[in-house]
Structure formats: structure tokens, C-alpha cells
Amino acid sequence: MNRKTLFVAGLILGFVVGCASYYRVTDPSTGKVYYTTELKQDSGATTLKDGRTGDMVTVQNVEVRKISKEDYEVGRMTPPAAPVAAAPAPVAGAPAAAAAGAAAPAAAAPPTTAPSK
């Protein structure tokens, strides 16, 4: 191969590699966030290659945002957030303080008297 051919091949390779797209994909129903460079959307379903695990994932009704390579790398290396558990609903008929998680006051101890002399 001559120099010109190698130069052109290098330019083409650099252009293809340099034009990668990076995405942050959020599943609003679960709050789970994926980082990917491979994304295919087809009739409501989105298939992607998870940048953290390498697994192919298909999700419905996602929010897709194009991001920078730096944001992709940071997000890909950050462990996924644990799902947030919903607070338990108050029990019907329970006092408001107990339903809000407040501790009930302790019963007062009977007064003590000093022995008489």
C-alpha cells in the first residue's frame, strides 16, 4: 500500500469512529437509566446495548437524549441507582402522629415518695 492509500484509509476510519453517537435512555416507568451507543427504535419499542453490562435490552416508552462522549463515559462507569421504595400508606383510622411515623409518648411513671422518718 502506498502512503496516499494509507492516509485516505486513516481519514475514513477516523471519521467513522469520531462520529459515534452517545445516548442516555431512561425508562420512566422504572426510573432505570441506560447508556448506549447502539440504539434502535421500532414501533414503540427501543432496543439498545447497555453500556454498563453489554446486554441487549428492549424497553417500551423510553426517553432518549443524545449526550456527549464524556457524559456517556461517566454514566457508563457509575453504578445504577437503587430503586426508590415508596413510603407506606397510612393505615385507615390510625392517629395522624402514628401514621406519620412519630413515636407515641411513653406512659408517665407514677410519682415516687421518699420514705418518711
CSV table of N, CA and C in Angstrom, one decimal:
chain,number,residue,atom,x,y,z
A,1,MET,N,0.8,-1.2,0.0
A,1,MET,CA,0.0,0.0,0.0
A,1,MET,C,0.9,1.2,0.0
A,2,ASN,N,0.5,2.2,-0.7
A,2,ASN,CA,1.2,3.4,-0.8
A,2,ASN,C,0.8,4.4,0.3
A,3,ARG,N,1.5,5.5,0.5
A,3,ARG,CA,1.2,6.4,1.6
A,3,ARG,C,-0.2,7.1,1.4
A,4,LYS,N,-0.5,7.4,0.2
A,4,LYS,CA,-1.8,8.1,-0.1
A,4,LYS,C,-3.0,7.2,0.3
A,5,THR,N,-2.9,5.9,0.0
A,5,THR,CA,-4.0,5.0,0.3
A,5,THR,C,-4.1,4.8,1.8
A,6,LEU,N,-3.0,4.7,2.5
A,6,LEU,CA,-3.0,4.6,4.0
A,6,LEU,C,-3.6,5.9,4.6
A,7,PHE,N,-3.2,7.1,4.1
A,7,PHE,CA,-3.7,8.3,4.6
A,7,PHE,C,-5.3,8.4,4.4
A,8,VAL,N,-5.8,8.0,3.3
A,8,VAL,CA,-7.2,8.1,3.0
A,8,VAL,C,-7.9,7.0,3.9
A,9,ALA,N,-7.4,5.9,4.0
A,9,ALA,CA,-8.0,4.9,4.9
A,9,ALA,C,-8.0,5.3,6.4
A,10,GLY,N,-7.0,6.0,6.8
A,10,GLY,CA,-6.9,6.5,8.2
A,10,GLY,C,-8.0,7.6,8.4
A,11,LEU,N,-8.1,8.5,7.4
A,11,LEU,CA,-9.2,9.5,7.4
A,11,LEU,C,-10.6,8.9,7.5
A,12,ILE,N,-10.8,8.0,6.7
A,12,ILE,CA,-12.1,7.3,6.7
A,12,ILE,C,-12.4,6.6,8.1
A,13,LEU,N,-11.4,5.9,8.6
A,13,LEU,CA,-11.5,5.2,9.9
A,13,LEU,C,-11.8,6.3,11.0
A,14,GLY,N,-11.0,7.3,11.0
A,14,GLY,CA,-11.1,8.4,12.0
A,14,GLY,C,-12.5,9.0,11.9
A,15,PHE,N,-13.0,9.2,10.7
A,15,PHE,CA,-14.3,9.8,10.5
A,15,PHE,C,-15.4,8.9,11.1
A,16,VAL,N,-15.4,7.6,10.8
A,16,VAL,CA,-16.4,6.7,11.2
A,16,VAL,C,-16.3,6.6,12.8
A,17,VAL,N,-15.1,6.4,13.3
A,17,VAL,CA,-15.0,6.3,14.8
A,17,VAL,C,-15.4,7.6,15.5
A,18,GLY,N,-15.0,8.7,14.9
A,18,GLY,CA,-15.3,10.0,15.5
A,18,GLY,C,-16.7,10.4,15.5
A,19,CYS,N,-17.6,9.8,14.7
A,19,CYS,CA,-19.0,10.1,14.6
A,19,CYS,C,-19.9,9.3,15.4
A,20,ALA,N,-19.4,8.6,16.4
A,20,ALA,CA,-20.3,7.7,17.2
A,20,ALA,C,-21.3,8.6,17.9
A,21,SER,N,-22.5,8.1,18.1
A,21,SER,CA,-23.5,8.9,18.9
A,21,SER,C,-23.6,8.2,20.2
A,22,TYR,N,-23.8,9.0,21.3
A,22,TYR,CA,-24.0,8.5,22.6
A,22,TYR,C,-25.3,9.0,23.1
A,23,TYR,N,-26.0,8.0,23.9
A,23,TYR,CA,-27.3,8.3,24.3
A,23,TYR,C,-27.5,7.9,25.8
A,24,ARG,N,-28.4,8.7,26.4
A,24,ARG,CA,-28.8,8.4,27.8
A,24,ARG,C,-30.3,8.0,27.6
A,25,VAL,N,-30.7,6.8,27.9
A,25,VAL,CA,-32.0,6.3,27.7
A,25,VAL,C,-32.7,6.0,29.1
A,26,THR,N,-33.8,6.6,29.3
A,26,THR,CA,-34.5,6.5,30.6
A,26,THR,C,-35.8,5.8,30.4
A,27,ASP,N,-36.1,4.8,31.3
A,27,ASP,CA,-37.4,4.1,31.3
A,27,ASP,C,-38.2,4.8,32.4
A,28,PRO,N,-39.1,5.7,32.0
A,28,PRO,CA,-39.9,6.5,33.0
A,28,PRO,C,-40.7,5.6,34.0
A,29,SER,N,-41.1,4.4,33.6
A,29,SER,CA,-41.9,3.6,34.4
A,29,SER,C,-41.1,3.0,35.6
A,30,THR,N,-39.8,2.8,35.4
A,30,THR,CA,-39.0,2.2,36.5
A,30,THR,C,-37.9,3.2,37.0
A,31,GLY,N,-37.6,4.2,36.2
A,31,GLY,CA,-36.6,5.2,36.5
A,31,GLY,C,-35.2,4.7,36.2
A,32,LYS,N,-35.1,3.5,35.6
A,32,LYS,CA,-33.8,2.9,35.2
A,32,LYS,C,-33.2,3.7,34.0
A,33,VAL,N,-31.9,3.9,34.1
A,33,VAL,CA,-31.2,4.7,33.1
A,33,VAL,C,-30.1,3.8,32.4
A,34,TYR,N,-30.1,3.9,31.1
A,34,TYR,CA,-29.1,3.1,30.3
A,34,TYR,C,-28.3,4.1,29.6
A,35,TYR,N,-27.0,3.7,29.3
A,35,TYR,CA,-26.1,4.5,28.5
A,35,TYR,C,-25.7,3.6,27.3
A,36,THR,N,-25.8,4.1,26.1
A,36,THR,CA,-25.6,3.3,24.9
A,36,THR,C,-25.1,4.1,23.8
A,37,THR,N,-24.5,3.3,22.8
A,37,THR,CA,-24.1,3.9,21.5
A,37,THR,C,-24.8,3.2,20.4
A,38,GLU,N,-25.5,2.1,20.8
A,38,GLU,CA,-26.3,1.3,19.9
A,38,GLU,C,-27.8,1.4,20.3
A,39,LEU,N,-28.6,2.0,19.4
A,39,LEU,CA,-30.0,2.2,19.7
A,39,LEU,C,-30.8,2.0,18.4
A,40,LYS,N,-31.9,1.3,18.6
A,40,LYS,CA,-32.8,1.0,17.5
A,40,LYS,C,-34.3,1.2,18.1
A,41,GLN,N,-35.0,2.1,17.4
A,41,GLN,CA,-36.4,2.3,17.9
A,41,GLN,C,-37.3,1.8,16.8
A,42,ASP,N,-38.3,1.0,17.2
A,42,ASP,CA,-39.2,0.4,16.2
A,42,ASP,C,-40.6,0.3,16.9
A,43,SER,N,-41.6,1.0,16.4
A,43,SER,CA,-43.0,0.9,16.8
A,43,SER,C,-43.2,0.9,18.3
A,44,GLY,N,-42.6,1.9,19.0
A,44,GLY,CA,-42.8,2.0,20.4
A,44,GLY,C,-41.8,1.2,21.3
A,45,ALA,N,-41.1,0.3,20.7
A,45,ALA,CA,-40.1,-0.5,21.5
A,45,ALA,C,-38.7,0.1,21.1
A,46,THR,N,-37.8,0.1,22.1
A,46,THR,CA,-36.5,0.6,21.9
A,46,THR,C,-35.5,-0.6,22.3
A,47,THR,N,-34.7,-1.0,21.4
A,47,THR,CA,-33.7,-2.0,21.7
A,47,THR,C,-32.3,-1.3,21.7
A,48,LEU,N,-31.5,-1.6,22.8
A,48,LEU,CA,-30.2,-1.0,22.9
A,48,LEU,C,-29.3,-2.0,23.5
A,49,LYS,N,-28.0,-1.6,23.4
A,49,LYS,CA,-26.9,-2.4,24.0
A,49,LYS,C,-26.5,-1.6,25.2
A,50,ASP,N,-26.7,-2.1,26.4
A,50,ASP,CA,-26.4,-1.5,27.7
A,50,ASP,C,-24.9,-1.3,27.8
A,51,GLY,N,-24.5,0.0,27.9
A,51,GLY,CA,-23.0,0.2,28.0
A,51,GLY,C,-22.4,-0.3,29.3
A,52,ARG,N,-23.2,-0.5,30.4
A,52,ARG,CA,-22.6,-1.0,31.6
A,52,ARG,C,-22.4,-2.5,31.6
A,53,THR,N,-23.4,-3.2,31.0
A,53,THR,CA,-23.3,-4.7,31.1
A,53,THR,C,-23.0,-5.4,29.8
A,54,GLY,N,-23.3,-4.7,28.7
A,54,GLY,CA,-23.1,-5.3,27.4
A,54,GLY,C,-24.3,-6.0,26.9
A,55,ASP,N,-25.4,-6.1,27.8
A,55,ASP,CA,-26.6,-6.8,27.4
A,55,ASP,C,-27.4,-6.1,26.4
A,56,MET,N,-28.1,-6.8,25.6
A,56,MET,CA,-29.1,-6.2,24.7
A,56,MET,C,-30.4,-6.1,25.5
A,57,VAL,N,-31.0,-4.9,25.5
A,57,VAL,CA,-32.2,-4.7,26.3
A,57,VAL,C,-33.3,-4.1,25.4
A,58,THR,N,-34.5,-4.5,25.6
A,58,THR,CA,-35.7,-3.9,24.9
A,58,THR,C,-36.6,-3.3,25.9
A,59,VAL,N,-37.0,-2.1,25.8
A,59,VAL,CA,-37.9,-1.4,26.7
A,59,VAL,C,-38.9,-0.6,25.9
A,60,GLN,N,-40.1,-0.4,26.5
A,60,GLN,CA,-41.2,0.4,25.9
A,60,GLN,C,-41.2,1.8,26.4
A,61,ASN,N,-41.6,2.7,25.6
A,61,ASN,CA,-41.9,4.1,26.0
A,61,ASN,C,-40.7,4.7,26.8
A,62,VAL,N,-39.6,4.9,26.1
A,62,VAL,CA,-38.4,5.5,26.8
A,62,VAL,C,-38.2,6.9,26.4
A,63,GLU,N,-37.4,7.6,27.2
A,63,GLU,CA,-36.9,9.0,26.9
A,63,GLU,C,-35.5,8.8,26.5
A,64,VAL,N,-35.2,9.3,25.3
A,64,VAL,CA,-33.9,9.2,24.7
A,64,VAL,C,-33.3,10.6,24.6
A,65,ARG,N,-32.0,10.8,25.1
A,65,ARG,CA,-31.4,12.1,25.0
A,65,ARG,C,-29.9,11.8,24.5
A,66,LYS,N,-29.6,12.6,23.4
A,66,LYS,CA,-28.2,12.5,22.9
A,66,LYS,C,-27.3,13.2,23.9
A,67,ILE,N,-26.2,12.6,24.2
A,67,ILE,CA,-25.2,13.2,25.2
A,67,ILE,C,-23.8,13.2,24.6
A,68,SER,N,-22.9,13.8,25.3
A,68,SER,CA,-21.5,13.9,24.9
A,68,SER,C,-20.8,12.6,25.2
A,69,LYS,N,-19.7,12.4,24.6
A,69,LYS,CA,-18.9,11.2,24.9
A,69,LYS,C,-18.4,11.2,26.4
A,70,GLU,N,-18.1,12.3,26.9
A,70,GLU,CA,-17.7,12.4,28.3
A,70,GLU,C,-18.8,12.0,29.3
A,71,ASP,N,-20.0,12.5,29.0
A,71,ASP,CA,-21.2,12.2,29.8
A,71,ASP,C,-21.5,10.7,29.7
A,72,TYR,N,-21.3,10.1,28.5
A,72,TYR,CA,-21.5,8.7,28.3
A,72,TYR,C,-20.5,7.9,29.2
A,73,GLU,N,-19.3,8.3,29.1
A,73,GLU,CA,-18.2,7.5,29.9
A,73,GLU,C,-18.5,7.6,31.4
A,74,VAL,N,-18.8,8.8,31.9
A,74,VAL,CA,-19.1,8.9,33.3
A,74,VAL,C,-20.3,8.1,33.7
A,75,GLY,N,-21.4,8.2,32.9
A,75,GLY,CA,-22.6,7.5,33.2
A,75,GLY,C,-22.4,6.0,33.1
A,76,ARG,N,-21.7,5.5,32.2
A,76,ARG,CA,-21.4,4.1,32.0
A,76,ARG,C,-20.7,3.5,33.1
A,77,MET,N,-19.8,4.3,33.7
A,77,MET,CA,-18.9,3.8,34.8
A,77,MET,C,-19.6,4.0,36.2
A,78,THR,N,-20.7,4.7,36.2
A,78,THR,CA,-21.4,5.0,37.5
A,78,THR,C,-22.4,3.8,37.7
A,79,PRO,N,-22.3,3.2,38.9
A,79,PRO,CA,-23.3,2.1,39.2
A,79,PRO,C,-24.7,2.6,39.1
A,80,PRO,N,-25.6,1.8,38.7
A,80,PRO,CA,-27.0,2.2,38.6
A,80,PRO,C,-27.6,2.5,40.0
A,81,ALA,N,-28.4,3.5,40.1
A,81,ALA,CA,-29.0,3.9,41.4
A,81,ALA,C,-30.0,2.8,41.8
A,82,ALA,N,-30.1,2.6,43.1
A,82,ALA,CA,-31.1,1.7,43.6
A,82,ALA,C,-32.5,2.2,43.5
A,83,PRO,N,-33.4,1.4,43.2
A,83,PRO,CA,-34.8,1.9,43.0
A,83,PRO,C,-35.3,2.5,44.4
A,84,VAL,N,-36.0,3.6,44.3
A,84,VAL,CA,-36.5,4.2,45.5
A,84,VAL,C,-37.8,3.6,45.9
A,85,ALA,N,-37.9,3.1,47.1
A,85,ALA,CA,-39.1,2.4,47.6
A,85,ALA,C,-40.1,3.5,48.0
A,86,ALA,N,-41.4,3.3,47.7
A,86,ALA,CA,-42.4,4.2,48.0
A,86,ALA,C,-42.7,4.1,49.5
A,87,ALA,N,-43.1,5.3,50.2
A,87,ALA,CA,-43.4,5.3,51.6
A,87,ALA,C,-44.7,4.5,51.8
A,88,PRO,N,-44.8,3.8,52.9
A,88,PRO,CA,-46.1,3.0,53.1
A,88,PRO,C,-47.2,4.0,53.3
A,89,ALA,N,-48.4,3.6,52.9
A,89,ALA,CA,-49.6,4.4,53.0
A,89,ALA,C,-50.0,4.3,54.5
A,90,PRO,N,-50.6,5.4,55.0
A,90,PRO,CA,-51.1,5.4,56.4
A,90,PRO,C,-52.2,4.4,56.5
A,91,VAL,N,-52.3,3.9,57.7
A,91,VAL,CA,-53.4,2.9,58.0
A,91,VAL,C,-54.7,3.7,58.3
A,92,ALA,N,-55.8,3.3,57.7
A,92,ALA,CA,-57.0,3.9,57.9
A,92,ALA,C,-57.4,3.9,59.4
A,93,GLY,N,-57.8,5.0,60.0
A,93,GLY,CA,-58.2,5.0,61.4
A,93,GLY,C,-57.1,5.2,62.3
A,94,ALA,N,-55.9,5.2,61.9
A,94,ALA,CA,-54.7,5.3,62.8
A,94,ALA,C,-54.5,6.8,63.1
A,95,PRO,N,-54.1,7.1,64.3
A,95,PRO,CA,-53.8,8.5,64.6
A,95,PRO,C,-52.8,9.1,63.7
A,96,ALA,N,-53.0,10.4,63.4
A,96,ALA,CA,-52.1,11.1,62.4
A,96,ALA,C,-50.6,11.0,62.8
A,97,ALA,N,-50.3,11.1,64.1
A,97,ALA,CA,-48.9,11.1,64.5
A,97,ALA,C,-48.3,9.7,64.3
A,98,ALA,N,-49.1,8.6,64.6
A,98,ALA,CA,-48.6,7.3,64.3
A,98,ALA,C,-48.5,7.0,62.8
A,99,ALA,N,-49.4,7.5,62.0
A,99,ALA,CA,-49.4,7.3,60.6
A,99,ALA,C,-48.2,8.0,60.0
A,100,ALA,N,-47.8,9.2,60.6
A,100,ALA,CA,-46.6,9.9,60.1
A,100,ALA,C,-45.3,9.3,60.6
A,101,GLY,N,-45.4,8.3,61.4
A,101,GLY,CA,-44.2,7.6,61.9
A,101,GLY,C,-43.6,8.2,63.2
A,102,ALA,N,-44.4,9.1,63.8
A,102,ALA,CA,-43.9,9.6,65.1
A,102,ALA,C,-44.1,8.6,66.2
A,103,ALA,N,-43.2,8.6,67.2
A,103,ALA,CA,-43.3,7.6,68.3
A,103,ALA,C,-44.3,8.2,69.3
A,104,ALA,N,-45.1,7.3,69.8
A,104,ALA,CA,-46.0,7.6,70.9
A,104,ALA,C,-45.3,8.0,72.1
A,105,PRO,N,-45.7,9.0,72.9
A,105,PRO,CA,-45.0,9.3,74.2
A,105,PRO,C,-45.1,8.1,75.1
A,106,ALA,N,-44.1,7.9,75.9
A,106,ALA,CA,-44.1,6.8,76.9
A,106,ALA,C,-45.0,7.2,78.0
A,107,ALA,N,-45.6,6.2,78.6
A,107,ALA,CA,-46.5,6.4,79.7
A,107,ALA,C,-45.7,7.0,80.9
A,108,ALA,N,-46.3,7.9,81.6
A,108,ALA,CA,-45.7,8.6,82.7
A,108,ALA,C,-45.5,7.6,83.9
A,109,ALA,N,-44.4,7.6,84.5
A,109,ALA,CA,-44.2,6.7,85.7
A,109,ALA,C,-44.9,7.3,86.9
A,110,PRO,N,-45.4,6.5,87.8
A,110,PRO,CA,-46.1,7.0,89.0
A,110,PRO,C,-45.0,7.7,89.8
A,111,PRO,N,-45.5,8.8,90.5
A,111,PRO,CA,-44.5,9.6,91.3
A,111,PRO,C,-44.0,8.7,92.5
A,112,THR,N,-42.7,8.9,92.8
A,112,THR,CA,-42.1,8.2,93.9
A,112,THR,C,-42.1,9.1,95.1
A,113,THR,N,-42.2,8.6,96.3
A,113,THR,CA,-42.1,9.4,97.5
A,113,THR,C,-41.0,8.9,98.3
A,114,ALA,N,-40.3,9.8,99.0
A,114,ALA,CA,-39.2,9.4,99.8
A,114,ALA,C,-39.8,8.8,101.1
A,115,PRO,N,-39.1,7.8,101.7
A,115,PRO,CA,-39.6,7.2,102.9
A,115,PRO,C,-39.6,8.3,104.1
A,116,SER,N,-40.6,8.3,104.9
A,116,SER,CA,-40.7,9.2,106.0
A,116,SER,C,-39.9,8.8,107.1
A,117,LYS,N,-39.5,9.8,107.9
A,117,LYS,CA,-38.7,9.5,109.1
A,117,LYS,C,-39.4,9.6,110.4
